[in-house]
mmCIF file of N, CA and C in Angstrom:
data_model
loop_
_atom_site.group_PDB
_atom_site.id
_atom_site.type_symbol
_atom_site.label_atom_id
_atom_site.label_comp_id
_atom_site.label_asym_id
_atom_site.label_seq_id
_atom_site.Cartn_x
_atom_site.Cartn_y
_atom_site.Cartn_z
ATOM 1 N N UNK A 26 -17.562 -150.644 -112.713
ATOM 2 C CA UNK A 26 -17.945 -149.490 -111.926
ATOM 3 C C UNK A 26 -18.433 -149.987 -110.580
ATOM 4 N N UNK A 27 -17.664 -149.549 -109.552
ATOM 5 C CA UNK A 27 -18.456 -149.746 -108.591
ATOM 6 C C UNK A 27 -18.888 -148.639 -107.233
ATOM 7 N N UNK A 28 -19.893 -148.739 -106.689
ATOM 8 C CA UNK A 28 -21.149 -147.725 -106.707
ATOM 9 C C UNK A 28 -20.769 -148.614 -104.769
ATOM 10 N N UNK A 29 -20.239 -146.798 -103.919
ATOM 11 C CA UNK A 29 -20.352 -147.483 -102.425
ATOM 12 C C UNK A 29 -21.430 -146.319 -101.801
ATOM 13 N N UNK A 30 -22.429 -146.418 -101.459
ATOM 14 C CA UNK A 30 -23.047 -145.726 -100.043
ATOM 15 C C UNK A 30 -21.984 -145.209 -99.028
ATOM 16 N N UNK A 31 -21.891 -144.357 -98.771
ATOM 17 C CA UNK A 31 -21.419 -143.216 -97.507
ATOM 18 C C UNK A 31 -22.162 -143.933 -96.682
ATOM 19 N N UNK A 32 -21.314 -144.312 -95.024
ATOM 20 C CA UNK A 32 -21.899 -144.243 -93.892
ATOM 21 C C UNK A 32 -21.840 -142.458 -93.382
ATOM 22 N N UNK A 33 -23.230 -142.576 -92.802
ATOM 23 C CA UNK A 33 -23.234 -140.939 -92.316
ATOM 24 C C UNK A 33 -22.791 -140.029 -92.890
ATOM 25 N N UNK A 34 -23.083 -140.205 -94.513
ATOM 26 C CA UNK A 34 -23.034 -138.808 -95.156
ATOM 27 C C UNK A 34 -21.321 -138.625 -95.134
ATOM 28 N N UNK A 35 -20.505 -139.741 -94.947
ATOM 29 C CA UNK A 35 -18.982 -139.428 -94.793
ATOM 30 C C UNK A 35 -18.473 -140.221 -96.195
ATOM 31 N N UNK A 36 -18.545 -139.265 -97.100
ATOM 32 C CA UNK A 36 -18.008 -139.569 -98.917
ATOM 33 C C UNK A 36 -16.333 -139.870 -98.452
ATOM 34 N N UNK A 37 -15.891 -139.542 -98.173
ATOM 35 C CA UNK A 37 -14.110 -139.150 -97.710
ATOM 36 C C UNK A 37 -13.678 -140.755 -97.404
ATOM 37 N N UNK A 38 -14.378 -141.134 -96.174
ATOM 38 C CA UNK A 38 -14.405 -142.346 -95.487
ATOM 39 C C UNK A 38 -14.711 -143.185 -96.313
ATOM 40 N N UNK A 39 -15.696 -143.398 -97.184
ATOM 41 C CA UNK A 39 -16.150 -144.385 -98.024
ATOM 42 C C UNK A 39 -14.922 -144.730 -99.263
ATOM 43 N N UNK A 40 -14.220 -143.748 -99.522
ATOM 44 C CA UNK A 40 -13.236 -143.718 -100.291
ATOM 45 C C UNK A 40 -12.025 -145.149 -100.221
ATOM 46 N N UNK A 41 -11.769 -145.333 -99.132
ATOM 47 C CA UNK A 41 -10.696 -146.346 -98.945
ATOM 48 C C UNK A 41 -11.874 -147.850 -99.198
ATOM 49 N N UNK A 42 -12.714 -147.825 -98.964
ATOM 50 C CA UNK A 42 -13.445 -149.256 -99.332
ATOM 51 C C UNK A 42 -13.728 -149.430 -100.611
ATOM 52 N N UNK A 43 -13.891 -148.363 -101.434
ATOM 53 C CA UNK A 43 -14.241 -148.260 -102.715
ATOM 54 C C UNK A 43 -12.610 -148.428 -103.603
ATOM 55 N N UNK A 44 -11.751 -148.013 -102.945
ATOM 56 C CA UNK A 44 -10.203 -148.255 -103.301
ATOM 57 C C UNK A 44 -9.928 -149.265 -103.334
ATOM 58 N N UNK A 45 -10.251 -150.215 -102.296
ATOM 59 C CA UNK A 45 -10.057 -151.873 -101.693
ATOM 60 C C UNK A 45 -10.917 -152.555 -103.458
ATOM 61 N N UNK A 46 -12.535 -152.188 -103.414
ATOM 62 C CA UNK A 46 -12.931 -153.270 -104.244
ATOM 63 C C UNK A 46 -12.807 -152.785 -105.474
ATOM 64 N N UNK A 47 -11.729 -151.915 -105.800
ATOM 65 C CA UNK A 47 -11.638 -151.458 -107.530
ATOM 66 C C UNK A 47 -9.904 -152.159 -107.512
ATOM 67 N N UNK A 48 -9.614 -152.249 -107.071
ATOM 68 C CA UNK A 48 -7.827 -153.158 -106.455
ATOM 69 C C UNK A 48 -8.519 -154.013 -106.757
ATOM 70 N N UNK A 49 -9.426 -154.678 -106.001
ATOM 71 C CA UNK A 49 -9.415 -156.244 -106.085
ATOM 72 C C UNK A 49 -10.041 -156.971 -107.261
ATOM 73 N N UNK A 50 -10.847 -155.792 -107.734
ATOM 74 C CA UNK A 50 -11.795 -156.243 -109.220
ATOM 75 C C UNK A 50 -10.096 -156.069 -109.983
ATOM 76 N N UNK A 51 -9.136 -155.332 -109.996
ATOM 77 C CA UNK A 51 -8.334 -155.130 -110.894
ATOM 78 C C UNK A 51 -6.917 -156.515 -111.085
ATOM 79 N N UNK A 52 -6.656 -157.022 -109.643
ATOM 80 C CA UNK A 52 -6.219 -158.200 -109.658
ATOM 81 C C UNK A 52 -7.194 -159.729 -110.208
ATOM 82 N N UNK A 53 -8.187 -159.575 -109.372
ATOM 83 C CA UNK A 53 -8.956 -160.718 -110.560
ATOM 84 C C UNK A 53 -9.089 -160.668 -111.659
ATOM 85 N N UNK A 54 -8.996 -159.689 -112.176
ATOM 86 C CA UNK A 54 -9.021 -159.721 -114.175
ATOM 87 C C UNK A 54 -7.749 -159.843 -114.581
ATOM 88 N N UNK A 55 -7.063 -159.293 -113.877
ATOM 89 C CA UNK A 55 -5.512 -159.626 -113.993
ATOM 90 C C UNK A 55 -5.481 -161.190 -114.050
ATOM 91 N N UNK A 56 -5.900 -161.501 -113.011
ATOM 92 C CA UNK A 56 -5.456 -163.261 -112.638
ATOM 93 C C UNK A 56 -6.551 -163.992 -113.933
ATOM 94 N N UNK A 57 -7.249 -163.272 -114.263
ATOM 95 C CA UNK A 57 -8.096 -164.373 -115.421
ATOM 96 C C UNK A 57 -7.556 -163.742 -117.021
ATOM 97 N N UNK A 58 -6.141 -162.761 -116.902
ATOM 98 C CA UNK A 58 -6.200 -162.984 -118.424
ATOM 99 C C UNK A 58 -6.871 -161.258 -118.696
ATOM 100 N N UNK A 59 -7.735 -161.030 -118.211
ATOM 101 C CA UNK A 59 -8.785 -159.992 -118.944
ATOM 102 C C UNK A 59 -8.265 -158.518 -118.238
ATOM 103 N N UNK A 60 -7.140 -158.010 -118.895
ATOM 104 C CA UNK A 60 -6.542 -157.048 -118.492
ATOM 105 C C UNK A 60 -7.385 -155.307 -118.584
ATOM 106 N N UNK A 61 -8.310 -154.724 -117.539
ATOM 107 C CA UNK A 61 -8.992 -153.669 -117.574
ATOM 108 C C UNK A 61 -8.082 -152.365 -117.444
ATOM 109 N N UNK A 62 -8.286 -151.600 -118.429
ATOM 110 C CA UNK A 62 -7.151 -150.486 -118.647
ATOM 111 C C UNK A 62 -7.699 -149.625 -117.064
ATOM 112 N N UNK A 63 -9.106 -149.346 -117.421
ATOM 113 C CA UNK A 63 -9.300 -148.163 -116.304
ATOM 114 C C UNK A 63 -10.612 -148.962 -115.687
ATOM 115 N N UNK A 64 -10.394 -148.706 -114.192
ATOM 116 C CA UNK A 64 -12.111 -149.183 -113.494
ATOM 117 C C UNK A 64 -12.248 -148.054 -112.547
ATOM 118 N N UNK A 65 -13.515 -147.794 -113.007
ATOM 119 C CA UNK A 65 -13.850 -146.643 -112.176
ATOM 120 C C UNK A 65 -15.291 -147.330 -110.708
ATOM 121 N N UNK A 66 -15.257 -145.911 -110.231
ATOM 122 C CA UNK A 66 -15.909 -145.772 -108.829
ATOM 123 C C UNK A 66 -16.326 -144.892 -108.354
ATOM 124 N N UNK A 67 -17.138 -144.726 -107.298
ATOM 125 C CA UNK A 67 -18.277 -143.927 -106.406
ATOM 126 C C UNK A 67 -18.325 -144.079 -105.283
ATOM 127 N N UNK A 68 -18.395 -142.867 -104.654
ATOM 128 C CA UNK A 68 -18.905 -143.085 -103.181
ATOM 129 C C UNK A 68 -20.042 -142.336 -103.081
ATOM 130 N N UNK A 69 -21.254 -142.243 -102.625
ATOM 131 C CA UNK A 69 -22.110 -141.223 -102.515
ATOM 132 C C UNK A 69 -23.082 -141.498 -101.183
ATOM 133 N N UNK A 70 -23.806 -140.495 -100.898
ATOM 134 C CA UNK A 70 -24.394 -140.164 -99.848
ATOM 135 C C UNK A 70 -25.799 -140.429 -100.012
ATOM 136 N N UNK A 71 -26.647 -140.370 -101.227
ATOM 137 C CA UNK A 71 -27.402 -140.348 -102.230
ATOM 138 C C UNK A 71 -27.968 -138.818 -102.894
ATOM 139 N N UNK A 72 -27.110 -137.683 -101.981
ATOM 140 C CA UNK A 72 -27.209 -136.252 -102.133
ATOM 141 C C UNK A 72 -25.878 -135.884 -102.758
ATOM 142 N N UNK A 73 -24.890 -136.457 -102.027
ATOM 143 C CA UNK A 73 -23.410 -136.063 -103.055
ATOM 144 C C UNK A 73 -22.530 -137.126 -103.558
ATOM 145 N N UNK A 74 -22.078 -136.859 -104.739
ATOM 146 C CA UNK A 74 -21.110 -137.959 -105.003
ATOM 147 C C UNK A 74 -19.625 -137.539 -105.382
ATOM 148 N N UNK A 75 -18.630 -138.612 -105.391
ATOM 149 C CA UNK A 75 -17.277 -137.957 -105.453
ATOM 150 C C UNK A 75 -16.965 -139.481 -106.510
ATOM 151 N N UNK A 76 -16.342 -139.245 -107.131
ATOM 152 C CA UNK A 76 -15.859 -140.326 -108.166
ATOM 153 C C UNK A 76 -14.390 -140.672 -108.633
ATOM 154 N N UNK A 77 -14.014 -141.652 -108.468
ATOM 155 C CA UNK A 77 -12.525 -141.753 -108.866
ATOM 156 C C UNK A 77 -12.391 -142.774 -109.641
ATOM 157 N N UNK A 78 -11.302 -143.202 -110.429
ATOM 158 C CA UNK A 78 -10.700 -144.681 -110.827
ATOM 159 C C UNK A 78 -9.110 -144.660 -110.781
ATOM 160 N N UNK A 79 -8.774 -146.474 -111.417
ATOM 161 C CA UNK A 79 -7.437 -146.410 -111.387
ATOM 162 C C UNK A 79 -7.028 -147.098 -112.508
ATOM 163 N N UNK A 80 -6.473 -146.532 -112.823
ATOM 164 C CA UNK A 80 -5.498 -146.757 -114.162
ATOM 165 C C UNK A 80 -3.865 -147.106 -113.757
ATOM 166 N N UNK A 81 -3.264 -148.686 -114.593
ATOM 167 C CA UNK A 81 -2.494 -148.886 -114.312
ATOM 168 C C UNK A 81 -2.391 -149.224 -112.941
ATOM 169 N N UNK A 82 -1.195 -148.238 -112.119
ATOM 170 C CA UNK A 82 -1.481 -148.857 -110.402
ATOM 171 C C UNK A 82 -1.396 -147.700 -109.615
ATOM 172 N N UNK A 83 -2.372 -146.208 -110.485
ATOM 173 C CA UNK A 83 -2.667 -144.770 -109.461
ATOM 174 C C UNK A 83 -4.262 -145.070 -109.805
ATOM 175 N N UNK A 84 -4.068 -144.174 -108.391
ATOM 176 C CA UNK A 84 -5.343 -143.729 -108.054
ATOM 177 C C UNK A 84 -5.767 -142.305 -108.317
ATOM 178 N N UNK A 85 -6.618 -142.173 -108.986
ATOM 179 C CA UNK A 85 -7.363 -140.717 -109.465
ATOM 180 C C UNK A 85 -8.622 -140.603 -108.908
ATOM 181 N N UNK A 86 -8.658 -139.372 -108.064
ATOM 182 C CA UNK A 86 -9.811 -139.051 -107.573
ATOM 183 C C UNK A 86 -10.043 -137.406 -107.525
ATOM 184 N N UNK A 87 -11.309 -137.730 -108.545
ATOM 185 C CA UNK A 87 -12.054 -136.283 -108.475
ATOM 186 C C UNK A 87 -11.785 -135.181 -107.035
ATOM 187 N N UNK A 88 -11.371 -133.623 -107.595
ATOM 188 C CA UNK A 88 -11.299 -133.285 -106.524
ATOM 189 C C UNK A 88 -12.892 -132.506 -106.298
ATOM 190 N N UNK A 89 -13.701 -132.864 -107.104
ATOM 191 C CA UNK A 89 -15.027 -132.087 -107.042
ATOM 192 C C UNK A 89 -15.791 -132.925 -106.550
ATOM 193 N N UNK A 90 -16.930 -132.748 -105.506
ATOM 194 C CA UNK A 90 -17.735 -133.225 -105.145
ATOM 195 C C UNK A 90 -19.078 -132.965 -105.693
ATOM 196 N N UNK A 91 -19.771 -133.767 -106.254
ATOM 197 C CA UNK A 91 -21.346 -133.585 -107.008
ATOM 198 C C UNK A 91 -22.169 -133.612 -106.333
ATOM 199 N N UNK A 92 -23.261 -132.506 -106.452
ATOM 200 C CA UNK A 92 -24.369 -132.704 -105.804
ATOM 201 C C UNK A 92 -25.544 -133.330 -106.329
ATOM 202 N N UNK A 93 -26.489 -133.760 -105.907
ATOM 203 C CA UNK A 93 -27.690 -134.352 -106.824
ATOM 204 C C UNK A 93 -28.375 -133.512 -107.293
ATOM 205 N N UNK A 94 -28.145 -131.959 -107.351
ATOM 206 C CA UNK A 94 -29.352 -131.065 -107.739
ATOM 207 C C UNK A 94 -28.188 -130.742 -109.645
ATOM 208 N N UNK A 95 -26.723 -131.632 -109.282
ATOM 209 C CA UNK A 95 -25.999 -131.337 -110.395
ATOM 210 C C UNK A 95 -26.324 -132.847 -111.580
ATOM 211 N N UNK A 96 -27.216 -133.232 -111.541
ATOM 212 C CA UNK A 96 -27.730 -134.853 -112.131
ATOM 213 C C UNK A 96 -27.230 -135.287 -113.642
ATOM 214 N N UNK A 97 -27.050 -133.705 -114.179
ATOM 215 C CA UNK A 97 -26.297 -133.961 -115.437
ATOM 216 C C UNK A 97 -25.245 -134.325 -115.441
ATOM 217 N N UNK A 98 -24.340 -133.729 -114.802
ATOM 218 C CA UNK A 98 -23.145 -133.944 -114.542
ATOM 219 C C UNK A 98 -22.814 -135.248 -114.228
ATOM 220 N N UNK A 99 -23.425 -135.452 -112.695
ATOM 221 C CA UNK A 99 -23.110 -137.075 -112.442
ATOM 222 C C UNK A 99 -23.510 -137.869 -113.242
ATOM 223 N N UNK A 100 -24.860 -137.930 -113.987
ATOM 224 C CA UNK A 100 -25.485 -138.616 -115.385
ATOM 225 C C UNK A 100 -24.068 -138.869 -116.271
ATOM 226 N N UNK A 101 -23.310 -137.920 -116.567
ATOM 227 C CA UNK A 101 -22.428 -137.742 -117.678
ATOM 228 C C UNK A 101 -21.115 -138.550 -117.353
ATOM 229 N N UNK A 102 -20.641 -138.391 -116.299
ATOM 230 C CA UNK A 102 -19.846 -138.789 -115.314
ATOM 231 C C UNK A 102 -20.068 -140.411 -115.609
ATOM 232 N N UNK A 103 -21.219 -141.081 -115.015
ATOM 233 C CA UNK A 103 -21.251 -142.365 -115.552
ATOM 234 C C UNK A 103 -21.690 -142.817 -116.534
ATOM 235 N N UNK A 104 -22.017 -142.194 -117.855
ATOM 236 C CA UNK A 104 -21.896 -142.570 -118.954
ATOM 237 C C UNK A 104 -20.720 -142.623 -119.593
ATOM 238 N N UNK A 105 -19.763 -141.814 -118.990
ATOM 239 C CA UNK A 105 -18.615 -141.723 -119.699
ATOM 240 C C UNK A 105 -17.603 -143.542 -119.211
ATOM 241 N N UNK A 106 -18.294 -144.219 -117.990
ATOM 242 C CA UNK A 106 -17.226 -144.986 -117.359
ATOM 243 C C UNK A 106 -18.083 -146.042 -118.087
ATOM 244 N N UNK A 107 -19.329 -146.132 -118.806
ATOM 245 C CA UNK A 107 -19.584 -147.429 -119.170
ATOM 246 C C UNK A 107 -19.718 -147.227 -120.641
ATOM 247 N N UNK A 108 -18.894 -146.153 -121.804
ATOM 248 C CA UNK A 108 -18.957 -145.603 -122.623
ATOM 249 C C UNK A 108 -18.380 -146.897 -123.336
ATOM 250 N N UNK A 109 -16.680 -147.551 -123.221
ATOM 251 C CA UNK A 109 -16.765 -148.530 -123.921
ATOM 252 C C UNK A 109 -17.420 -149.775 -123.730
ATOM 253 N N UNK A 110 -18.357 -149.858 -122.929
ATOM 254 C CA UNK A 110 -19.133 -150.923 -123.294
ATOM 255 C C UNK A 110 -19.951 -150.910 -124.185
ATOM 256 N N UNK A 111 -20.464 -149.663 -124.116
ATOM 257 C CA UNK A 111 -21.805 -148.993 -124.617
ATOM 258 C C UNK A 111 -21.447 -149.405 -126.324
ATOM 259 N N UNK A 112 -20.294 -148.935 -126.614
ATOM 260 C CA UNK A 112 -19.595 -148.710 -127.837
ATOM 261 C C UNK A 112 -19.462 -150.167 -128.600
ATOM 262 N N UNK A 113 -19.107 -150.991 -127.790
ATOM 263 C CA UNK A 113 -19.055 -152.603 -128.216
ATOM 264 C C UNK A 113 -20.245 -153.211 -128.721
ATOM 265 N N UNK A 114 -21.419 -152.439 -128.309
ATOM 266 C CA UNK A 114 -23.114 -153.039 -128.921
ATOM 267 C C UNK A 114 -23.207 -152.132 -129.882
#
């Protein structure tokens, strides 16, 4: 999972950097053997968040944007992306 800060409240913009280091986490596991079905991601503002991952070689991105007054949701949202880990203990 990886978790990017918005410059200036711009979630949209943050999107392509958060694209870059979920690609590149997805070729290094590639290159070591340790093949990750899905890696997910965040961009947030610390008021809104937008969440995507990629599976295989698409990109899926939420078309809903979360607000922080919605905490369950986003709560749920990343429990669900560290669910099989969770599951392995």
């Amino acid at each position: 999972m990886f978790i990017f800060e918005a410059k200036k409240e711009d979630i949209i913009g943050g999107l392509g950097q958060c694209v870059a280091a979920m690609l590149a986490a997805q070729l290094f596991n590639q290159a070591k053997g340790n093949e990750v079905k899905r890696i997910y991601g965040s961009v947030t503002s610390g008021t809104t968040w937008k969440f995507l991952f990629i599976e295989d070689s698409t990109v899926y991105i939420d078309s809903v944007e979360y607000y922080i007054k919605e905490v369950d949701k986003i709560l749920g949202i990343l429990l669900q992306a560290f669910q099989p880990i969770v599951s392995q203990n």
